[in-house]
Short mmCIF file of C-alpha atoms in Angstrom, two decimals:
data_model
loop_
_atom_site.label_atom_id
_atom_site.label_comp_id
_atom_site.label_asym_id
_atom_site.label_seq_id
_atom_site.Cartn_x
_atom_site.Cartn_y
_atom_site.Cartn_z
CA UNK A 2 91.20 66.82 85.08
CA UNK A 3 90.72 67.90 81.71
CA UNK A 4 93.41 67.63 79.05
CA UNK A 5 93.99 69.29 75.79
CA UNK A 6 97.00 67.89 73.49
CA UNK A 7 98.70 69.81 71.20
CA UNK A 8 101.72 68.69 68.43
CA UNK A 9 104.95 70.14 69.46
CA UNK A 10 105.58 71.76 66.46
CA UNK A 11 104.49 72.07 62.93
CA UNK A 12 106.53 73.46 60.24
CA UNK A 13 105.11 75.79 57.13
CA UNK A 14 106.59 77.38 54.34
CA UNK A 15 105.54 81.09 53.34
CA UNK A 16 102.55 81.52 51.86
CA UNK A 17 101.34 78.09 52.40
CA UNK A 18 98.40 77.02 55.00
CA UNK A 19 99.33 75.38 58.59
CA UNK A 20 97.41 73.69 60.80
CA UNK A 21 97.36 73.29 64.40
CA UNK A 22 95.21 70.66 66.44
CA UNK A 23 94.42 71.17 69.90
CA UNK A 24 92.94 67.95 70.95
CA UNK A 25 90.52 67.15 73.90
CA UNK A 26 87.21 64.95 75.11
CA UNK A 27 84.24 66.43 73.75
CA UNK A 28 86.35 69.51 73.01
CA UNK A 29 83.42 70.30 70.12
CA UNK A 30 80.70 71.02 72.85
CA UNK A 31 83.29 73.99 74.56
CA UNK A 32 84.39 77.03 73.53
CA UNK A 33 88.37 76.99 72.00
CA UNK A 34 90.38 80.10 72.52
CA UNK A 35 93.74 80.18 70.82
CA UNK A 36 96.98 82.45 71.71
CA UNK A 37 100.09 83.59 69.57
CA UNK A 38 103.24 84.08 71.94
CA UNK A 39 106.49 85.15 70.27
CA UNK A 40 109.78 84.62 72.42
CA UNK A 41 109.78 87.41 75.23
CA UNK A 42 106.28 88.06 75.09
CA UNK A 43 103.05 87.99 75.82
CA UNK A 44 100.64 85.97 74.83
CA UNK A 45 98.14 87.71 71.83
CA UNK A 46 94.41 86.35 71.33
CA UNK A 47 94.02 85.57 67.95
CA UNK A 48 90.87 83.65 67.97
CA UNK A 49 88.27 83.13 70.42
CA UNK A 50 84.93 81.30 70.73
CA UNK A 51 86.29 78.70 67.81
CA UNK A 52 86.41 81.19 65.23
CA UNK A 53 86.20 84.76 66.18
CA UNK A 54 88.76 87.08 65.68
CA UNK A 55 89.55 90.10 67.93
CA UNK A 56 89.62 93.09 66.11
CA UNK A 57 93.09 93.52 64.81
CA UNK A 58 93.65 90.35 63.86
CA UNK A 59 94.18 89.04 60.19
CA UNK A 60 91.30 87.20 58.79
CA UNK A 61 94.24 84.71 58.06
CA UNK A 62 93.83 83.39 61.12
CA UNK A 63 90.68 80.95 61.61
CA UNK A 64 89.54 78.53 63.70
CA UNK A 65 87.43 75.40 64.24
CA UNK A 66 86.27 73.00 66.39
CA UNK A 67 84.25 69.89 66.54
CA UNK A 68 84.43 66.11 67.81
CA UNK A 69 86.97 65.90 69.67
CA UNK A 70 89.75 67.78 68.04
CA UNK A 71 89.90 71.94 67.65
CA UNK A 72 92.05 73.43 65.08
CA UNK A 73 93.36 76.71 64.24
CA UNK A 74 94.38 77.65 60.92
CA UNK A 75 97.06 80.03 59.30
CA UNK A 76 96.55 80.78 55.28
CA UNK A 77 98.95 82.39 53.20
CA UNK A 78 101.44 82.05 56.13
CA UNK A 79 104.15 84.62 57.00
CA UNK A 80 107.46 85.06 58.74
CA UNK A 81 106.18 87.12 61.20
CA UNK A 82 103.51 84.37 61.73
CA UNK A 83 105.97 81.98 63.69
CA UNK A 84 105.48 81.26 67.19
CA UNK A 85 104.36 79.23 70.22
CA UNK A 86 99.88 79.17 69.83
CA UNK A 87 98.31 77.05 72.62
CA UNK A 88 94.46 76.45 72.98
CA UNK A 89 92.69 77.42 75.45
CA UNK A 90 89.17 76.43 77.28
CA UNK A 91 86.58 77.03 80.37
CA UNK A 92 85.90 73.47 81.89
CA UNK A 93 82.82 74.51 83.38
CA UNK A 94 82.49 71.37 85.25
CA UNK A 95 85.28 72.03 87.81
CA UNK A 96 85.34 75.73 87.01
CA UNK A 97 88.78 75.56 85.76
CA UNK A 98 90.87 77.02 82.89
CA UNK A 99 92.71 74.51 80.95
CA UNK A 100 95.55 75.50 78.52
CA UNK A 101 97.08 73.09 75.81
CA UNK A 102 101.33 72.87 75.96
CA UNK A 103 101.79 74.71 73.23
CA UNK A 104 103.25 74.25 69.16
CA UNK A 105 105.76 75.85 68.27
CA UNK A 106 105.14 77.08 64.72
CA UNK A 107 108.36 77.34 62.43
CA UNK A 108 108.29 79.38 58.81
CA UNK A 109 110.77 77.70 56.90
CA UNK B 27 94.12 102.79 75.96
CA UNK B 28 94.10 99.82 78.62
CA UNK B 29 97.11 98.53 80.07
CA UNK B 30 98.11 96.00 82.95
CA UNK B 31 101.55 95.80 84.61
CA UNK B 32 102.91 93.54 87.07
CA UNK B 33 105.09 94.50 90.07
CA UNK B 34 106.73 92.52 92.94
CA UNK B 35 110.39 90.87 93.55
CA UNK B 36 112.02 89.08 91.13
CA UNK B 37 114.02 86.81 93.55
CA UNK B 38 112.06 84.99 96.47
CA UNK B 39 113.66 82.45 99.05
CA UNK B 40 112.53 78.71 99.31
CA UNK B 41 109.57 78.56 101.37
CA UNK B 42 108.47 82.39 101.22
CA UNK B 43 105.27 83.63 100.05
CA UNK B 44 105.98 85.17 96.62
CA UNK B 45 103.37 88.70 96.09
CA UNK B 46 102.72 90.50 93.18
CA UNK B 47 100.24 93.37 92.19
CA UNK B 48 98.95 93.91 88.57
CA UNK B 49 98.19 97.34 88.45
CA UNK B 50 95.55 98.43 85.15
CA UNK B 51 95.64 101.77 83.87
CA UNK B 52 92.61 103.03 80.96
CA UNK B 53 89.66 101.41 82.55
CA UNK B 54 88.31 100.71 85.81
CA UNK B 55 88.73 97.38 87.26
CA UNK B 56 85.36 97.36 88.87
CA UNK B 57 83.66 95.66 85.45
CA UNK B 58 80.79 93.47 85.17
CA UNK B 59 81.67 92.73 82.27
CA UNK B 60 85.24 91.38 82.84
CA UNK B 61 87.09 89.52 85.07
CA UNK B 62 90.54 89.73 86.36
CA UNK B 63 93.47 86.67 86.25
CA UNK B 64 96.86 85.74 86.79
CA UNK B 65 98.89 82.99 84.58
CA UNK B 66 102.45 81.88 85.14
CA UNK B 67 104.76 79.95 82.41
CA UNK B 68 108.04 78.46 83.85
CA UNK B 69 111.04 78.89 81.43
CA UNK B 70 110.32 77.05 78.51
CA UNK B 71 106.82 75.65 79.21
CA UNK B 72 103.45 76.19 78.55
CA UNK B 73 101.16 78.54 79.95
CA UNK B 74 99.11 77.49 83.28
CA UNK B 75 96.38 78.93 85.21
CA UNK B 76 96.63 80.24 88.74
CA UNK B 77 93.41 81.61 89.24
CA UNK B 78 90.89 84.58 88.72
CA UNK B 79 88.71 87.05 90.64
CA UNK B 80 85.99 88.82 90.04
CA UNK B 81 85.54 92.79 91.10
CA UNK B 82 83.16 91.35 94.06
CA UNK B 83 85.78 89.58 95.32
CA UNK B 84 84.49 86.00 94.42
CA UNK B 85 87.69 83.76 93.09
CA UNK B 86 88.50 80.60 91.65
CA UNK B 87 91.72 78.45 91.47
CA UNK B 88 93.87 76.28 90.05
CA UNK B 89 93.02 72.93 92.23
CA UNK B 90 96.44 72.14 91.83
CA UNK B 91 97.99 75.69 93.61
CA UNK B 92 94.30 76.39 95.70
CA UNK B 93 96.10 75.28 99.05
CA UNK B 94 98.82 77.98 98.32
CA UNK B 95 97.24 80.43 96.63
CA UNK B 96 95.35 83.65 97.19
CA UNK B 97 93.98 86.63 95.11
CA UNK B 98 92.42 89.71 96.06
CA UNK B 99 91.54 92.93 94.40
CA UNK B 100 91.58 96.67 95.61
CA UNK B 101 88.59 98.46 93.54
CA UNK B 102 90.02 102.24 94.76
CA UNK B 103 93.38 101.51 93.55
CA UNK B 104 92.68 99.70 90.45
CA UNK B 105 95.03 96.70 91.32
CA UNK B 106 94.92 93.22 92.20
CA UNK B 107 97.37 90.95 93.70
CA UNK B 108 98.80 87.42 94.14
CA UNK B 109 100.39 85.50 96.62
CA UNK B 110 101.47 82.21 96.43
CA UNK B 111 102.61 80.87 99.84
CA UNK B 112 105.44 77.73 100.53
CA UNK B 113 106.99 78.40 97.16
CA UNK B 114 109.97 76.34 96.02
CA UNK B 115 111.62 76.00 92.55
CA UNK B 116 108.73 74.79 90.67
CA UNK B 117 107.07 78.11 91.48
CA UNK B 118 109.85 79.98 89.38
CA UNK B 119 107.95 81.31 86.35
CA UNK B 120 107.21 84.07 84.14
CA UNK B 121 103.78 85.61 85.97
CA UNK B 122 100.96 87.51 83.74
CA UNK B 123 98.03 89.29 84.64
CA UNK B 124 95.08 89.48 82.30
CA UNK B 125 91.86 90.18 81.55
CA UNK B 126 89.01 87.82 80.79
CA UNK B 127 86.10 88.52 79.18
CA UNK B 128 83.64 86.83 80.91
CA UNK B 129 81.38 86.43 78.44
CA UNK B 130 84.11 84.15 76.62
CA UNK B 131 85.94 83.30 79.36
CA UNK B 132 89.14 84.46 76.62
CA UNK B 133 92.18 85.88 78.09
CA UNK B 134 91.92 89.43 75.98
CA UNK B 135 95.15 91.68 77.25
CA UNK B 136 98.42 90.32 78.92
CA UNK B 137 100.37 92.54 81.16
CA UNK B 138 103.95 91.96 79.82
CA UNK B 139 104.57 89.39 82.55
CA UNK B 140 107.56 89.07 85.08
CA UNK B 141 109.82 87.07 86.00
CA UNK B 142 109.89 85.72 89.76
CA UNK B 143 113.07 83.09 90.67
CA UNK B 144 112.86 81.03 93.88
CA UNK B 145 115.96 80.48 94.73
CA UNK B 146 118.49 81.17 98.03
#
């Protein structure tokens, strides 16, 4: 089955940039979805299709994605920015959704 | 504006079939354009993937859960539903519903999840 591996955590001070890797085969030939999830809630999309942004969402948040490794990225990062953001993708192969563990993003 | 909510029991026994219905509200479920899906994330773990469903019915699983898992969707009520059969205490979770765009295949909009414990 497909995997897609994600650091555990990352750590950012305000106003800086972080960076978070989402990591799988090939990844750069799928589409990369990525989620913000603060504790007790939902997950948000904040970027789909490697780097589009739903409306509503900061144009702080961007994404990429090619080789093997996807990445989301945070500028001018803020306290209300921390979270858990896990990946996301369609492995059309098996017709199954595949979802990355998860970093934990801290604002120091 | 467009909304999904999960119902069902919180608590279900060892070896019970755990339901729940995710109810949308601001749009009817019977889209071409979207599909319908339900997520679960045990406490203090990462999201995984149960399974979706179309509004004609067709689904698609998890491999991993497709021997215990069914969804179905009621077009006149606006709802669809899960039910996991044989559950034990790996099945205890937080459980979303959510749309996909299936264009994107992107979860867009989260109900606000519940929780469901398996336990006696």
């Amino acid at each position: 089955s497909y995997v897609l591996t994600q650091p555990p955590s990352v750590s950012v001070a305000p106003g800086k940039t972080a960076t978070i890797t989402c990591g799988g085969d090939n990844i750069g030939s799928k589409s990369v979805h990525w989620y913000q999830q603060k504790p007790g809630q939902a997950p948000v999309l904040v970027v789909y299709d490697d780097n589009d942004r739903p409306s509503g969402i900061p144009e702080r948040f961007s994404g990429s994605n090619s080789g093997n490794t996807a990445t989301l990225t945070i500028t001018r990062v803020e306290a209300g920015d921390e979270a858990d953001y896990s990946c996301q993708v369609w492995e059309s192969a098996t017709d199954y959704v595949v979802f990355g563990g998860g970093t934990k993003l801290t604002v120091l | 504006q467009v909304q999904l909510q999960e119902s069902g029991p919180g608590l279900v026994k060892p070896s019970e079939t755990l339901s729940l219905t995710c109810t949308v509200s601001g749009v009817s479920i019977n889209s071409h354009r979207h599909y319908w899906s339900w997520i679960r994330q045990p406490p203090g773990k990462g999201l995984e993937w149960i399974g979706y469903i179309y509004s004609s019915g067709t689904t698609y699983y998890n491999p991993s859960l497709k021997s215990r898992v069914a969804i179905s969707i009621d077009t006149s009520k606006d709802q669809f539903s899960l039910k996991v059969s044989s559950v034990n205490a790996a099945d205890t979770a937080v459980y979303y519903c959510s749309r996909v765009v299936g264009s994107t295949s992107s979860f867009e909009l989260w109900g606000q999840g519940t929780l469901v414990t398996v336990s006696s």
